[in-house]
Each structure stands twice: as structure tokens, then as C-alpha cells.
PDB file of C-alpha atoms in Angstrom:
ATOM      1  CA  MET A 245     -86.509  50.865-106.024  1.00 40.00           C
ATOM      2  CA  THR A 246     -86.327  48.818-102.861  1.00 40.00           C
ATOM      3  CA  ALA A 247     -82.882  47.326-102.369  1.00 46.00           C
ATOM      4  CA  GLY A 248     -82.670  43.582-101.985  1.00 51.00           C
ATOM      5  CA  PHE A 249     -86.054  42.773-103.496  1.00 50.00           C
ATOM      6  CA  PRO A 250     -86.748  44.786-106.641  1.00 56.00           C
ATOM      7  CA  HIS A 251     -90.250  43.666-107.556  1.00 54.00           C
ATOM      8  CA  HIS A 252     -93.253  45.520-108.962  1.00 63.00           C
ATOM      9  CA  SER A 253     -95.280  44.625-105.870  1.00 64.00           C
ATOM     10  CA  ARG A 254     -92.926  46.643-103.664  1.00 65.00           C
ATOM     11  CA  PRO A 255     -93.465  50.357-103.054  1.00 66.00           C
ATOM     12  CA  GLY A 256     -91.224  52.577-105.126  1.00 70.00           C
ATOM     13  CA  TYR A 257     -90.576  50.080-107.921  1.00 68.00           C
ATOM     14  CA  TYR A 258     -92.235  52.491-110.348  1.00 70.00           C
ATOM     15  CA  PRO A 259     -91.727  56.230-110.157  1.00 74.00           C
ATOM     16  CA  PRO A 260     -94.761  58.013-108.673  1.00 76.00           C
ATOM     17  CA  ALA A 261     -97.516  57.722-111.276  1.00 82.00           C
ATOM     18  CA  LEU A 262    -100.802  58.529-109.541  1.00 87.00           C
ATOM     19  CA  SER A 263    -101.925  62.079-109.031  1.00 91.00           C
ATOM     20  CA  GLU A 264    -103.438  63.119-105.710  1.00 92.00           C
ATOM     21  CA  GLU A 265    -106.848  63.058-107.412  1.00 94.00           C
ATOM     22  CA  LEU A 266    -106.404  59.446-108.570  1.00 94.00           C
ATOM     23  CA  SER A 267    -105.167  58.375-105.134  1.00 93.00           C
ATOM     24  CA  THR A 268    -108.264  59.975-103.602  1.00 95.00           C
ATOM     25  CA  TYR A 269    -110.428  58.287-106.237  1.00 96.00           C
ATOM     26  CA  VAL A 270    -108.992  54.870-105.370  1.00 95.00           C
ATOM     27  CA  ALA A 271    -109.464  55.543-101.641  1.00 95.00           C
ATOM     28  CA  THR A 272    -113.109  56.538-102.169  1.00 96.00           C
ATOM     29  CA  MET A 273    -113.827  53.527-104.374  1.00 97.00           C
ATOM     30  CA  ALA A 274    -112.051  51.273-101.843  1.00 96.00           C
ATOM     31  CA  ALA A 275    -114.260  52.632 -99.037  1.00 96.00           C
ATOM     32  CA  ALA A 276    -117.360  51.897-101.125  1.00 96.00           C
ATOM     33  CA  LEU A 277    -116.148  48.455-102.202  1.00 95.00           C
ATOM     34  CA  VAL A 278    -114.995  47.446 -98.710  1.00 94.00           C
ATOM     35  CA  PRO A 279    -117.076  49.439 -96.200  1.00 93.00           C
ATOM     36  CA  GLY A 280    -115.606  47.733 -93.153  1.00 89.00           C
ATOM     37  CA  GLY A 281    -117.411  46.680 -90.014  1.00 90.00           C
ATOM     38  CA  ALA A 282    -117.311  44.024 -87.290  1.00 89.00           C
ATOM     39  CA  GLY A 283    -113.822  45.170 -86.304  1.00 90.00           C
ATOM     40  CA  TYR A 284    -112.466  45.339 -89.843  1.00 93.00           C
ATOM     41  CA  PRO A 285    -111.393  48.703 -91.278  1.00 94.00           C
ATOM     42  CA  SER A 286    -112.921  50.176 -94.414  1.00 94.00           C
ATOM     43  CA  GLY A 287    -110.891  50.352 -97.603  1.00 94.00           C
ATOM     44  CA  ARG A 288    -110.163  54.010 -96.810  1.00 94.00           C
ATOM     45  CA  GLU A 289    -109.073  53.232 -93.233  1.00 95.00           C
ATOM     46  CA  ALA A 290    -106.864  50.431 -94.565  1.00 94.00           C
ATOM     47  CA  GLN A 291    -105.102  53.072 -96.714  1.00 94.00           C
ATOM     48  CA  VAL A 292    -105.751  51.249 -99.971  1.00 93.00           C
ATOM     49  CA  GLY A 293    -105.370  54.495-101.944  1.00 93.00           C
ATOM     50  CA  ARG A 294    -101.864  54.974-100.594  1.00 91.00           C
ATOM     51  CA  PHE A 295    -100.959  51.316-101.182  1.00 90.00           C
ATOM     52  CA  VAL A 296    -102.030  51.506-104.834  1.00 91.00           C
ATOM     53  CA  ALA A 297    -100.369  54.904-105.360  1.00 91.00           C
ATOM     54  CA  GLU A 298     -97.022  53.555-104.097  1.00 88.00           C
ATOM     55  CA  ARG A 299     -97.124  50.612-106.521  1.00 86.00           C
ATOM     56  CA  ALA A 300     -98.958  51.897-109.594  1.00 87.00           C
ATOM     57  CA  SER A 301     -97.195  51.919-112.942  1.00 87.00           C
ATOM     58  CA  GLY A 302     -97.735  54.537-115.636  1.00 87.00           C
ATOM     59  CA  GLN A 303    -100.074  52.090-117.363  1.00 90.00           C
ATOM     60  CA  ASP A 304    -102.065  51.672-114.136  1.00 89.00           C
ATOM     61  CA  ALA A 305    -102.392  55.451-113.926  1.00 91.00           C
ATOM     62  CA  GLU A 306    -103.730  55.620-117.484  1.00 93.00           C
ATOM     63  CA  VAL A 307    -106.264  52.861-116.871  1.00 93.00           C
ATOM     64  CA  LEU A 308    -107.372  54.364-113.550  1.00 94.00           C
ATOM     65  CA  ALA A 309    -107.739  57.809-115.130  1.00 95.00           C
ATOM     66  CA  ALA A 310    -110.024  56.355-117.817  1.00 96.00           C
ATOM     67  CA  VAL A 311    -112.025  54.443-115.196  1.00 96.00           C
ATOM     68  CA  ALA A 312    -112.328  57.543-113.001  1.00 96.00           C
ATOM     69  CA  GLN A 313    -113.515  59.645-115.924  1.00 96.00           C
ATOM     70  CA  ARG A 314    -116.244  57.159-116.839  1.00 96.00           C
ATOM     71  CA  TRP A 315    -117.180  56.123-113.284  1.00 96.00           C
ATOM     72  CA  PRO A 316    -116.919  59.168-110.966  1.00 94.00           C
ATOM     73  CA  ALA A 317    -116.572  58.985-107.180  1.00 95.00           C
ATOM     74  CA  GLY A 318    -116.962  62.521-105.864  1.00 94.00           C
ATOM     75  CA  SER A 319    -118.692  61.180-102.748  1.00 94.00           C
ATOM     76  CA  ASP A 320    -119.208  57.836-101.046  1.00 93.00           C
ATOM     77  CA  ALA A 321    -122.753  57.613-102.444  1.00 95.00           C
ATOM     78  CA  GLU A 322    -121.558  58.388-105.978  1.00 96.00           C
ATOM     79  CA  ALA A 323    -118.764  55.808-105.613  1.00 96.00           C
ATOM     80  CA  THR A 324    -121.274  53.144-104.584  1.00 96.00           C
ATOM     81  CA  ALA A 325    -123.554  53.978-107.524  1.00 97.00           C
ATOM     82  CA  SER A 326    -120.583  53.938-109.915  1.00 96.00           C
ATOM     83  CA  LEU A 327    -119.428  50.550-108.627  1.00 96.00           C
ATOM     84  CA  VAL A 328    -122.890  49.041-109.101  1.00 96.00           C
ATOM     85  CA  ALA A 329    -123.096  50.415-112.648  1.00 96.00           C
ATOM     86  CA  MET A 330    -119.486  49.468-113.443  1.00 96.00           C
ATOM     87  CA  GLU A 331    -119.990  45.878-112.308  1.00 95.00           C
ATOM     88  CA  ARG A 332    -123.063  45.620-114.547  1.00 95.00           C
ATOM     89  CA  ASP A 333    -121.894  47.605-117.594  1.00 96.00           C
ATOM     90  CA  ASP A 334    -118.102  47.294-117.597  1.00 95.00           C
ATOM     91  CA  PRO A 335    -117.076  44.071-115.815  1.00 93.00           C
ATOM     92  CA  THR A 336    -113.490  44.326-117.088  1.00 94.00           C
ATOM     93  CA  ALA A 337    -112.955  47.719-115.445  1.00 94.00           C
ATOM     94  CA  PHE A 338    -114.736  46.508-112.320  1.00 95.00           C
ATOM     95  CA  ALA A 339    -112.518  43.412-112.072  1.00 94.00           C
ATOM     96  CA  TYR A 340    -109.386  45.551-112.561  1.00 93.00           C
ATOM     97  CA  LEU A 341    -110.368  48.014-109.832  1.00 94.00           C
ATOM     98  CA  ARG A 342    -111.563  45.258-107.496  1.00 95.00           C
ATOM     99  CA  GLU A 343    -108.235  43.432-107.872  1.00 92.00           C
ATOM    100  CA  LEU A 344    -106.262  46.566-106.983  1.00 91.00           C
ATOM    101  CA  VAL A 345    -108.499  47.296-104.000  1.00 93.00           C
ATOM    102  CA  TYR A 346    -108.510  43.747-102.645  1.00 92.00           C
ATOM    103  CA  HIS A 347    -104.755  43.412-103.032  1.00 89.00           C
ATOM    104  CA  GLY A 348    -104.239  46.671-101.163  1.00 90.00           C
ATOM    105  CA  TYR A 349    -106.832  45.815 -98.535  1.00 91.00           C
ATOM    106  CA  TYR A 350    -105.471  42.398 -97.629  1.00 87.00           C
ATOM    107  CA  SER A 351    -101.925  43.752 -97.580  1.00 86.00           C
ATOM    108  CA  SER A 352    -102.853  46.398 -95.002  1.00 88.00           C
ATOM    109  CA  ARG A 353    -101.379  45.967 -91.535  1.00 87.00           C
ATOM    110  CA  ARG A 354    -104.683  47.123 -90.073  1.00 91.00           C
ATOM    111  CA  VAL A 355    -106.563  44.329 -91.856  1.00 88.00           C
ATOM    112  CA  LEU A 356    -103.930  41.757 -90.946  1.00 86.00           C
ATOM    113  CA  ALA A 357    -104.180  42.837 -87.295  1.00 88.00           C
ATOM    114  CA  ALA A 358    -107.973  42.458 -87.411  1.00 90.00           C
ATOM    115  CA  MET A 359    -107.584  38.982 -88.913  1.00 87.00           C
ATOM    116  CA  ILE A 360    -105.025  37.953 -86.298  1.00 86.00           C
ATOM    117  CA  ASP A 361    -107.323  39.276 -83.538  1.00 89.00           C
ATOM    118  CA  ARG A 362    -109.941  36.835 -84.832  1.00 88.00           C
ATOM    119  CA  GLY A 363    -107.561  33.878 -84.786  1.00 87.00           C
ATOM    120  CA  TYR A 364    -106.509  33.693 -88.438  1.00 82.00           C
ATOM    121  CA  ALA A 365    -102.864  32.606 -88.805  1.00 75.00           C
ATOM    122  CA  TYR A 366    -102.206  34.759 -91.864  1.00 72.00           C
ATOM    123  CA  HIS A 367     -99.080  36.836 -92.401  1.00 63.00           C
ATOM    124  CA  GLY A 368     -99.849  38.661 -95.638  1.00 57.00           C
ATOM    125  CA  ALA A 369     -97.859  39.189 -98.772  1.00 56.00           C
ATOM    126  CA  PRO A 370     -95.370  38.427-100.118  1.00 54.00           C
ATOM    127  CA  GLN A 371     -95.767  34.700-100.141  1.00 51.00           C
ATOM    128  CA  PRO A 372     -94.527  32.209 -98.947  1.00 46.00           C
ATOM    129  CA  LEU A 373     -94.915  34.066 -95.642  1.00 49.00           C
ATOM    130  CA  GLY A 374     -98.704  34.014 -96.001  1.00 49.00           C
ATOM    131  CA  TYR A 375     -99.508  30.799 -94.161  1.00 53.00           C
ATOM    132  CA  PRO A 376     -97.655  28.958 -91.404  1.00 55.00           C
ATOM    133  CA  GLN A 377     -95.302  26.299 -92.707  1.00 55.00           C
ATOM    134  CA  SER A 378     -93.166  23.666 -91.095  1.00 62.00           C
ATOM    135  CA  GLU A 379     -89.999  22.002 -92.334  1.00 62.00           C
ATOM    136  CA  GLU A 380     -92.050  18.833 -92.692  1.00 64.00           C
ATOM    137  CA  LEU A 381     -94.310  20.544 -95.230  1.00 60.00           C
ATOM    138  CA  LEU A 382     -91.417  22.114 -97.140  1.00 63.00           C
ATOM    139  CA  VAL A 383     -89.558  18.848 -97.788  1.00 66.00           C
ATOM    140  CA  PRO A 384     -91.184  16.370-100.186  1.00 67.00           C
ATOM    141  CA  SER A 385     -92.065  13.060 -98.535  1.00 73.00           C
ATOM    142  CA  ALA A 386     -91.262  11.028-101.669  1.00 77.00           C
ATOM    143  CA  ARG A 387     -88.652  11.573-104.340  1.00 76.00           C
ATOM    144  CA  ARG A 388     -90.198  12.256-107.740  1.00 80.00           C
ATOM    145  CA  GLY A 389     -88.593  12.854-111.086  1.00 82.00           C
ATOM    146  CA  SER A 390     -84.918  12.973-111.824  1.00 82.00           C
ATOM    147  CA  TYR A 391     -82.151  15.355-112.723  1.00 80.00           C
ATOM    148  CA  THR A 392     -79.734  15.071-115.632  1.00 84.00           C
ATOM    149  CA  GLU A 393     -76.724  17.316-115.994  1.00 88.00           C
ATOM    150  CA  THR A 394     -76.863  19.388-119.168  1.00 88.00           C
ATOM    151  CA  THR A 395     -73.511  17.964-120.285  1.00 89.00           C
ATOM    152  CA  GLU A 396     -74.990  14.452-120.089  1.00 89.00           C
ATOM    153  CA  VAL A 397     -77.915  15.203-122.390  1.00 88.00           C
ATOM    154  CA  SER A 398     -77.569  13.909-125.938  1.00 86.00           C
ATOM    155  CA  ARG A 399     -79.711  14.277-129.006  1.00 84.00           C
ATOM    156  CA  VAL A 400     -82.217  11.516-129.720  1.00 83.00           C
ATOM    157  CA  ASP A 401     -82.845  11.017-133.425  1.00 82.00           C
ATOM    158  CA  GLY A 402     -85.945   9.144-134.187  1.00 61.00           C
TER     159      GLY A 402
END
């Protein structure tokens, strides 16, 4: 567990759960789902498989194993065919895998560098570091609501 910020989105929060085969499966599916181009890395080059492996829970491993069994990815061509069929025939599994891949992809330093090279002012996860902020934006311009101490609250019988 990462000291100072124990959160399931951080690497090492869960004990290693993905086998080498599942990590490779995720990397192959990530390359098919995000092929890269125009200066952006592919899902494999962005190391999505590693990202997911470092953060996957035991439950994630079980779900991914079931997905991998039903939708094989022994090659890039097979991964592409499986993704097309999965999106059509099993949208829940497709959405699950897509979410893992996209989260890993847009958390990759390589992808963030490509975005910054193109002028995007994005800093990646975890938020609130994602977009530039100023003190002016962080402080409300008008006071709204109120605060009552717990000891000052009394029961209202109606």
C-alpha cells in the first residue's frame, strides 16, 4: 500500500492479482482498442497492461479471466475481432474493459506528454490536479447556505 494516500487507484493497494497472461491480454486488447497514431502511443506503448495489473483487485482478475476466456486475444487481429464481437454481443463486458483501458491510457505519462505537446493543459489523475485552477476559482464568489453547530441543533416536533 502506498503510504500517505492509500486508495484503490494507487499501484499496490491490492496485492498482485493479475497473472502474466492476463496482463498480456489487457495489453493486447488495449493496443486494439487504442491503436495510437498522430503522435499518440498505442494502448500497448502506453503500458496499459502494466497500469491495470498494478491496480487490479481479485474481483477484477476474476472478471478479466472470464472476459479473456470468452473473447480471446492471441494476436492483434484476434483482439480486434473479439472487441467488435464483444461490443455487439456483450456490451457490459465491453464497457468494463473499455473503462479499464481508457483509465490506464489517459493516466499514462506517455499520453500526457503527447497531449501537452499538442497544447492541452491537462495534468492527469488524481483530480483535482487534472485541470489548471486558480485561487479565484477555488473560492466561492458568493456565500451560500449556512452552518449550525451540532450542539445547537434541536428536535423539531411537528
